[in-house]
mmCIF file of C-alpha atoms in Angstrom:
data_model
loop_
_atom_site.group_PDB
_atom_site.id
_atom_site.type_symbol
_atom_site.label_atom_id
_atom_site.label_comp_id
_atom_site.label_asym_id
_atom_site.label_seq_id
_atom_site.Cartn_x
_atom_site.Cartn_y
_atom_site.Cartn_z
ATOM 1 C CA UNK A 116 92.712 107.550 105.294
ATOM 2 C CA UNK A 117 91.820 105.467 102.234
ATOM 3 C CA UNK A 118 93.941 102.369 101.593
ATOM 4 C CA UNK A 119 93.638 100.942 98.083
ATOM 5 C CA UNK A 120 94.698 97.307 97.974
ATOM 6 C CA UNK A 121 94.109 96.792 94.253
ATOM 7 C CA UNK A 122 94.693 98.837 91.124
ATOM 8 C CA UNK A 123 90.978 98.647 90.357
ATOM 9 C CA UNK A 124 90.063 100.076 93.781
ATOM 10 C CA UNK A 125 92.601 102.863 93.274
ATOM 11 C CA UNK A 126 91.165 103.825 89.876
ATOM 12 C CA UNK A 127 87.668 103.927 91.322
ATOM 13 C CA UNK A 128 88.853 105.912 94.333
ATOM 14 C CA UNK A 129 90.463 108.684 92.272
ATOM 15 C CA UNK A 130 87.621 108.879 89.758
ATOM 16 C CA UNK A 131 88.959 107.230 86.611
ATOM 17 C CA UNK A 132 87.815 104.236 84.565
ATOM 18 C CA UNK A 133 88.384 100.617 85.525
ATOM 19 C CA UNK A 134 91.715 99.114 84.378
ATOM 20 C CA UNK A 135 91.734 96.464 81.646
ATOM 21 C CA UNK A 136 93.935 94.174 83.748
ATOM 22 C CA UNK A 137 94.216 93.607 87.494
ATOM 23 C CA UNK A 138 98.008 93.344 87.695
ATOM 24 C CA UNK A 139 99.147 96.134 85.374
ATOM 25 C CA UNK A 140 97.815 99.426 84.054
ATOM 26 C CA UNK A 141 99.102 102.310 81.944
ATOM 27 C CA UNK A 142 97.449 105.732 81.563
ATOM 28 C CA UNK A 143 98.092 109.040 79.875
ATOM 29 C CA UNK A 144 97.561 111.865 82.344
ATOM 30 C CA UNK A 145 95.594 113.886 79.791
ATOM 31 C CA UNK A 146 93.073 111.054 79.405
ATOM 32 C CA UNK A 147 92.325 111.211 83.145
ATOM 33 C CA UNK A 148 91.774 114.945 83.387
ATOM 34 C CA UNK A 149 88.027 114.966 82.629
ATOM 35 C CA UNK A 150 87.058 112.698 85.534
ATOM 36 C CA UNK A 151 89.945 112.468 88.009
ATOM 37 C CA UNK A 152 89.633 113.976 91.479
ATOM 38 C CA UNK A 153 91.726 117.105 91.059
ATOM 39 C CA UNK A 154 91.948 117.350 94.836
ATOM 40 C CA UNK A 155 92.672 113.930 96.308
ATOM 41 C CA UNK A 156 93.029 113.571 100.094
ATOM 42 C CA UNK A 157 95.864 111.453 101.581
ATOM 43 C CA UNK A 158 95.762 107.739 100.822
ATOM 44 C CA UNK A 159 97.976 104.666 100.505
ATOM 45 C CA UNK A 160 98.046 101.829 97.996
ATOM 46 C CA UNK A 161 99.789 98.440 97.708
ATOM 47 C CA UNK A 162 101.469 98.551 94.294
ATOM 48 C CA UNK A 163 104.197 100.366 92.376
ATOM 49 C CA UNK A 164 103.865 103.357 90.088
ATOM 50 C CA UNK A 165 106.354 104.955 87.704
ATOM 51 C CA UNK A 166 105.346 108.213 86.032
ATOM 52 C CA UNK A 167 106.741 110.864 83.754
ATOM 53 C CA UNK A 168 105.251 114.348 84.018
ATOM 54 C CA UNK A 169 106.023 116.666 81.115
ATOM 55 C CA UNK A 170 103.483 119.398 81.961
ATOM 56 C CA UNK A 171 100.926 120.303 84.597
ATOM 57 C CA UNK A 172 100.269 122.645 87.502
ATOM 58 C CA UNK A 173 99.276 122.293 91.112
ATOM 59 C CA UNK A 174 100.807 120.335 93.954
ATOM 60 C CA UNK A 175 101.389 116.619 94.347
ATOM 61 C CA UNK A 176 102.953 115.018 97.407
ATOM 62 C CA UNK A 177 104.582 111.609 97.223
ATOM 63 C CA UNK A 178 105.740 110.186 100.541
ATOM 64 C CA UNK A 179 108.231 112.567 102.155
ATOM 65 C CA UNK A 180 108.717 114.578 98.938
ATOM 66 C CA UNK A 181 106.568 117.700 99.218
ATOM 67 C CA UNK A 182 107.905 119.488 96.132
ATOM 68 C CA UNK A 183 108.517 118.005 92.710
ATOM 69 C CA UNK A 184 111.171 119.487 90.406
ATOM 70 C CA UNK A 185 109.770 122.153 88.072
ATOM 71 C CA UNK A 186 110.968 120.544 84.872
ATOM 72 C CA UNK A 187 110.390 117.187 83.228
ATOM 73 C CA UNK A 188 110.046 114.768 86.107
ATOM 74 C CA UNK A 189 110.098 111.029 86.650
ATOM 75 C CA UNK A 190 108.562 110.061 89.969
ATOM 76 C CA UNK A 191 107.676 106.899 91.817
ATOM 77 C CA UNK A 192 104.926 105.614 94.088
ATOM 78 C CA UNK A 193 105.906 102.769 96.406
ATOM 79 C CA UNK A 194 103.584 100.434 98.298
ATOM 80 C CA UNK A 195 102.225 101.942 101.550
ATOM 81 C CA UNK A 196 103.568 105.394 100.749
ATOM 82 C CA UNK A 197 101.274 108.312 101.634
ATOM 83 C CA UNK A 198 100.134 110.224 98.552
ATOM 84 C CA UNK A 199 97.862 113.188 97.882
ATOM 85 C CA UNK A 200 97.461 115.975 95.352
ATOM 86 C CA UNK A 201 95.743 119.226 94.474
ATOM 87 C CA UNK A 202 96.376 119.670 90.760
ATOM 88 C CA UNK A 203 95.207 121.597 87.725
ATOM 89 C CA UNK A 204 93.506 119.707 84.856
ATOM 90 C CA UNK A 205 96.488 120.203 82.554
ATOM 91 C CA UNK A 206 98.808 117.315 83.355
ATOM 92 C CA UNK A 207 100.570 115.559 80.505
ATOM 93 C CA UNK A 208 102.721 112.466 80.507
ATOM 94 C CA UNK A 209 102.287 108.803 81.334
ATOM 95 C CA UNK A 210 102.270 106.484 84.309
ATOM 96 C CA UNK A 211 102.266 102.736 84.816
ATOM 97 C CA UNK A 212 101.022 100.782 87.816
ATOM 98 C CA UNK A 213 101.940 97.190 88.612
ATOM 99 C CA UNK A 214 101.469 94.949 91.624
ATOM 100 C CA UNK A 215 103.492 92.159 93.157
ATOM 101 C CA UNK A 216 101.737 89.493 91.080
ATOM 102 C CA UNK A 217 102.988 91.213 87.922
ATOM 103 C CA UNK A 218 106.525 91.102 89.331
ATOM 104 C CA UNK A 219 106.198 87.487 90.505
ATOM 105 C CA UNK A 220 104.956 86.365 87.084
ATOM 106 C CA UNK A 221 107.964 87.888 85.316
ATOM 107 C CA UNK A 222 111.402 86.259 85.658
ATOM 108 C CA UNK A 223 112.816 89.393 83.999
ATOM 109 C CA UNK A 224 111.782 91.485 87.013
ATOM 110 C CA UNK A 225 113.197 89.139 89.659
ATOM 111 C CA UNK A 226 114.750 90.936 92.668
ATOM 112 C CA UNK A 227 113.431 94.245 91.355
ATOM 113 C CA UNK A 228 114.121 96.165 94.592
ATOM 114 C CA UNK A 229 117.739 94.996 94.742
ATOM 115 C CA UNK A 230 118.354 95.907 91.111
ATOM 116 C CA UNK A 231 116.422 99.182 91.109
ATOM 117 C CA UNK A 232 116.609 100.614 94.634
ATOM 118 C CA UNK A 233 114.912 103.868 93.613
ATOM 119 C CA UNK A 234 111.626 101.916 93.911
ATOM 120 C CA UNK A 235 112.144 101.508 97.656
ATOM 121 C CA UNK A 236 110.090 103.776 99.853
ATOM 122 C CA UNK A 237 113.139 105.436 101.415
ATOM 123 C CA UNK A 238 114.925 106.089 98.108
ATOM 124 C CA UNK A 239 112.186 107.074 95.670
ATOM 125 C CA UNK A 240 113.230 110.686 95.091
ATOM 126 C CA UNK A 241 111.592 112.463 92.119
ATOM 127 C CA UNK A 242 114.092 112.857 89.295
ATOM 128 C CA UNK A 243 114.319 115.810 86.911
ATOM 129 C CA UNK A 244 115.493 114.799 83.439
ATOM 130 C CA UNK A 245 116.633 116.488 80.223
ATOM 131 C CA UNK A 246 114.737 116.806 76.925
ATOM 132 C CA UNK A 247 116.701 114.027 75.224
ATOM 133 C CA UNK A 248 115.916 111.750 78.159
ATOM 134 C CA UNK A 249 112.227 112.682 77.908
ATOM 135 C CA UNK A 250 112.238 111.490 74.293
ATOM 136 C CA UNK A 251 113.787 108.158 75.338
ATOM 137 C CA UNK A 252 111.321 107.587 78.157
ATOM 138 C CA UNK A 253 108.231 108.717 76.246
ATOM 139 C CA UNK A 254 109.134 106.312 73.452
ATOM 140 C CA UNK A 255 109.121 103.421 75.921
ATOM 141 C CA UNK A 256 105.802 104.494 77.413
ATOM 142 C CA UNK A 257 104.364 104.794 73.881
ATOM 143 C CA UNK A 258 105.402 101.192 73.175
ATOM 144 C CA UNK A 259 103.888 99.939 76.441
ATOM 145 C CA UNK A 260 100.646 101.834 75.792
ATOM 146 C CA UNK A 261 100.320 100.445 72.270
ATOM 147 C CA UNK A 262 100.928 96.871 73.430
ATOM 148 C CA UNK A 263 98.577 97.241 76.398
ATOM 149 C CA UNK A 264 95.707 98.185 74.105
ATOM 150 C CA UNK A 265 96.524 95.549 71.484
ATOM 151 C CA UNK A 266 95.088 92.055 71.136
ATOM 152 C CA UNK A 267 98.425 90.251 70.798
ATOM 153 C CA UNK A 268 98.656 87.032 72.811
ATOM 154 C CA UNK A 269 102.218 87.835 73.802
ATOM 155 C CA UNK A 270 101.649 91.503 74.647
ATOM 156 C CA UNK A 271 102.626 91.156 78.302
ATOM 157 C CA UNK A 272 105.980 89.682 77.324
ATOM 158 C CA UNK A 273 106.626 92.839 75.303
ATOM 159 C CA UNK A 274 105.302 95.014 78.143
ATOM 160 C CA UNK A 275 107.588 93.301 80.681
ATOM 161 C CA UNK A 276 110.602 93.842 78.412
ATOM 162 C CA UNK A 277 109.737 97.522 78.038
ATOM 163 C CA UNK A 278 109.237 97.959 81.794
ATOM 164 C CA UNK A 279 112.691 96.461 82.323
ATOM 165 C CA UNK A 280 114.088 98.812 79.668
ATOM 166 C CA UNK A 281 112.425 101.785 81.382
ATOM 167 C CA UNK A 282 113.877 100.813 84.752
ATOM 168 C CA UNK A 283 117.364 100.491 83.327
ATOM 169 C CA UNK A 284 117.180 103.896 81.664
ATOM 170 C CA UNK A 285 116.034 105.458 84.944
ATOM 171 C CA UNK A 286 118.883 103.723 86.754
ATOM 172 C CA UNK A 287 121.282 105.290 84.263
ATOM 173 C CA UNK A 288 119.751 108.734 84.818
ATOM 174 C CA UNK A 289 120.174 108.459 88.566
ATOM 175 C CA UNK A 290 123.885 107.849 88.121
ATOM 176 C CA UNK A 291 124.162 111.224 86.386
ATOM 177 C CA UNK A 292 122.392 113.202 89.086
ATOM 178 C CA UNK A 293 124.421 115.870 90.866
ATOM 179 C CA UNK A 294 125.573 114.969 94.367
ATOM 180 C CA UNK A 295 123.358 117.695 95.775
ATOM 181 C CA UNK A 296 120.368 115.590 94.747
ATOM 182 C CA UNK A 297 121.773 112.370 96.106
ATOM 183 C CA UNK A 298 119.118 110.710 98.172
ATOM 184 C CA UNK A 299 121.608 109.555 100.796
ATOM 185 C CA UNK A 300 122.288 113.193 101.650
ATOM 186 C CA UNK A 301 118.888 114.732 100.981
ATOM 187 C CA UNK A 302 116.156 112.448 102.284
ATOM 188 C CA UNK A 303 117.593 109.615 104.348
ATOM 189 C CA UNK A 304 116.233 110.299 107.746
ATOM 190 C CA UNK A 305 116.975 107.934 110.593
ATOM 191 C CA UNK A 306 113.603 106.203 110.473
ATOM 192 C CA UNK A 307 113.788 105.728 106.725
ATOM 193 C CA UNK A 308 117.223 104.159 107.083
ATOM 194 C CA UNK A 309 115.825 101.712 109.608
ATOM 195 C CA UNK A 310 112.928 100.869 107.301
ATOM 196 C CA UNK A 311 115.327 100.234 104.422
ATOM 197 C CA UNK A 312 117.586 98.020 106.540
ATOM 198 C CA UNK A 313 114.537 96.161 107.858
ATOM 199 C CA UNK A 314 113.272 95.498 104.302
ATOM 200 C CA UNK A 315 116.712 94.326 103.199
ATOM 201 C CA UNK A 316 117.009 91.974 106.180
ATOM 202 C CA UNK A 317 113.665 90.397 105.369
ATOM 203 C CA UNK A 318 114.646 89.922 101.728
ATOM 204 C CA UNK A 319 118.031 88.351 102.454
ATOM 205 C CA UNK A 320 116.773 86.155 105.297
ATOM 206 C CA UNK A 321 114.566 84.162 102.945
ATOM 207 C CA UNK A 322 116.938 83.788 99.983
ATOM 208 C CA UNK A 323 116.673 80.266 98.620
ATOM 209 C CA UNK A 324 120.415 79.946 98.167
ATOM 210 C CA UNK A 325 121.109 81.082 101.713
ATOM 211 C CA UNK A 326 122.841 78.296 103.618
ATOM 212 C CA UNK A 327 121.032 78.236 106.921
ATOM 213 C CA UNK A 328 119.104 75.770 109.016
ATOM 214 C CA UNK A 329 115.420 76.060 109.812
ATOM 215 C CA UNK A 330 114.660 79.180 111.839
ATOM 216 C CA UNK A 331 111.045 80.011 112.680
ATOM 217 C CA UNK A 332 112.216 83.268 114.292
ATOM 218 C CA UNK A 333 112.575 84.747 110.805
ATOM 219 C CA UNK A 334 108.819 85.368 110.951
ATOM 220 C CA UNK A 335 109.016 87.429 114.148
ATOM 221 C CA UNK A 336 109.519 91.167 114.604
ATOM 222 C CA UNK A 337 111.868 90.614 117.553
ATOM 223 C CA UNK A 338 114.365 88.743 115.341
ATOM 224 C CA UNK A 339 114.850 91.760 113.065
ATOM 225 C CA UNK A 340 114.774 94.224 115.953
ATOM 226 C CA UNK A 341 117.667 92.323 117.526
ATOM 227 C CA UNK A 342 119.583 92.460 114.253
ATOM 228 C CA UNK A 343 118.971 96.213 114.071
ATOM 229 C CA UNK A 344 119.876 96.702 117.747
ATOM 230 C CA UNK A 345 116.586 98.391 118.595
ATOM 231 C CA UNK A 346 113.575 97.434 120.722
ATOM 232 C CA UNK A 347 110.770 95.583 118.858
ATOM 233 C CA UNK A 348 108.256 98.233 119.937
ATOM 234 C CA UNK A 349 110.473 100.982 118.516
ATOM 235 C CA UNK A 350 110.849 99.116 115.226
ATOM 236 C CA UNK A 351 107.107 98.571 115.012
ATOM 237 C CA UNK A 352 106.405 102.248 115.698
ATOM 238 C CA UNK A 353 108.741 103.340 112.902
ATOM 239 C CA UNK A 354 107.303 100.882 110.379
ATOM 240 C CA UNK A 355 103.728 101.746 111.309
ATOM 241 C CA UNK A 356 104.369 105.480 111.080
ATOM 242 C CA UNK A 357 105.915 105.316 107.610
ATOM 243 C CA UNK A 358 103.940 102.523 105.915
ATOM 244 C CA UNK A 359 100.702 102.266 107.882
ATOM 245 C CA UNK A 360 101.494 98.563 108.350
ATOM 246 C CA UNK A 361 102.985 96.764 111.328
ATOM 247 C CA UNK A 362 106.436 95.229 111.100
ATOM 248 C CA UNK A 363 104.788 91.809 111.296
ATOM 249 C CA UNK A 364 102.562 92.654 108.330
ATOM 250 C CA UNK A 365 105.560 93.705 106.221
ATOM 251 C CA UNK A 366 107.265 90.406 107.034
ATOM 252 C CA UNK A 367 104.147 88.528 105.983
ATOM 253 C CA UNK A 368 103.845 90.541 102.756
ATOM 254 C CA UNK A 369 107.441 89.707 101.834
ATOM 255 C CA UNK A 370 106.947 86.010 102.627
ATOM 256 C CA UNK A 371 103.739 85.957 100.588
ATOM 257 C CA UNK A 372 105.474 87.591 97.621
ATOM 258 C CA UNK A 373 108.289 85.059 97.763
ATOM 259 C CA UNK A 374 105.787 82.214 98.049
ATOM 260 C CA UNK A 375 103.921 83.432 94.962
ATOM 261 C CA UNK A 376 107.147 83.753 93.003
ATOM 262 C CA UNK A 377 108.289 80.231 93.925
ATOM 263 C CA UNK A 378 104.874 78.749 93.125
ATOM 264 C CA UNK A 379 104.862 80.389 89.693
ATOM 265 C CA UNK A 380 108.521 80.260 88.671
ATOM 266 C CA UNK A 381 109.790 76.966 90.138
ATOM 267 C CA UNK A 382 108.825 73.306 90.199
ATOM 268 C CA UNK A 383 109.397 73.028 93.935
ATOM 269 C CA UNK A 384 106.744 71.084 95.811
ATOM 270 C CA UNK A 385 104.501 72.832 98.315
ATOM 271 C CA UNK A 386 106.445 71.070 101.055
ATOM 272 C CA UNK A 387 109.788 72.305 99.704
ATOM 273 C CA UNK A 388 108.492 75.855 99.409
ATOM 274 C CA UNK A 389 107.116 75.723 102.942
ATOM 275 C CA UNK A 390 110.458 74.648 104.392
ATOM 276 C CA UNK A 391 112.386 77.136 102.237
ATOM 277 C CA UNK A 392 110.272 79.868 103.851
ATOM 278 C CA UNK A 393 110.993 78.466 107.313
ATOM 279 C CA UNK A 394 107.548 77.103 108.117
ATOM 280 C CA UNK A 395 107.420 74.207 110.546
ATOM 281 C CA UNK A 396 105.049 72.272 108.310
ATOM 282 C CA UNK A 397 103.385 72.521 104.885
ATOM 283 C CA UNK A 398 100.021 72.794 106.656
ATOM 284 C CA UNK A 399 101.143 75.925 108.494
ATOM 285 C CA UNK A 400 102.363 77.433 105.237
ATOM 286 C CA UNK A 401 99.144 76.550 103.396
ATOM 287 C CA UNK A 402 97.012 78.043 106.161
ATOM 288 C CA UNK A 403 99.044 81.272 106.025
ATOM 289 C CA UNK A 404 98.808 81.457 102.228
ATOM 290 C CA UNK A 405 95.064 80.827 102.148
ATOM 291 C CA UNK A 406 94.404 83.367 104.905
ATOM 292 C CA UNK A 407 96.082 86.129 102.883
ATOM 293 C CA UNK A 408 94.992 85.154 99.353
ATOM 294 C CA UNK A 409 91.774 83.126 99.873
ATOM 295 C CA UNK A 410 93.424 80.434 97.736
ATOM 296 C CA UNK A 411 95.442 77.342 98.515
ATOM 297 C CA UNK A 412 99.021 77.246 97.190
ATOM 298 C CA UNK A 413 98.041 74.481 94.774
ATOM 299 C CA UNK A 414 95.078 76.421 93.415
ATOM 300 C CA UNK A 415 97.209 79.543 93.005
ATOM 301 C CA UNK A 416 99.816 77.534 91.083
ATOM 302 C CA UNK A 417 97.190 75.910 88.841
ATOM 303 C CA UNK A 418 95.920 79.348 87.808
ATOM 304 C CA UNK A 419 99.277 79.941 86.123
ATOM 305 C CA UNK A 420 99.506 76.447 84.609
ATOM 306 C CA UNK A 421 102.628 75.530 86.523
#
């Protein structure tokens, strides 16, 4: 199964042109239709996608959702989710893609999963919307598309604001959904619940304002398995089956994302960040960061002029 770690690799893998930026991309479905793989075998990627489909035939499968609503549909792609499609070349609508660096660079999108839980892998149910809602959403996508292809120095500030606006509108739409579509009743299987609780535990364990002493166990799978009252092997099997990653890898991804955010958005020293993430020493933290990014924490920070 293909695993696309970057937006550029994903675009190449599905047969469309290279994105203009590495952290964010926006496309109109109709612009892809001439070159895209109309039949795409299962794959995973490591970024978020939010799409609106206003027309188009064929079948697309997103995670555990095998059938999209027939009408106007907003749907989501979460990191590590299994995706595939067999579609007709008549799709219309928009989609945006953004990775964790885009989130980390934007204070406006801080704690995005807590604020917009429909982006989580266990809650990302496709949402059918009404015509008036289509007009609202398409207007936002139009604004993002225009800014993306502009030469304004501040275009990503406008894009970030519009992404936040889009997320808030979608959050409002979810509140209006009939109880029969409620994700807690429709798609929360036991394993998905465990994944969601596991992700939440990781997030809350490393909060900066959390009053707790140093605890290196926060980096271990067994710590979270104990909190969830299941065996570490069982937890790892569930995580691996759903995401294709081990529980340990998901912990490391979350720690890396937090490290990037603190390097970009705070003036904390490398030492302070290391201890806030429960590393025994700054050297251990720096070695971890460089192994996953090929950059030292200081070099990563300098790239963003912090």
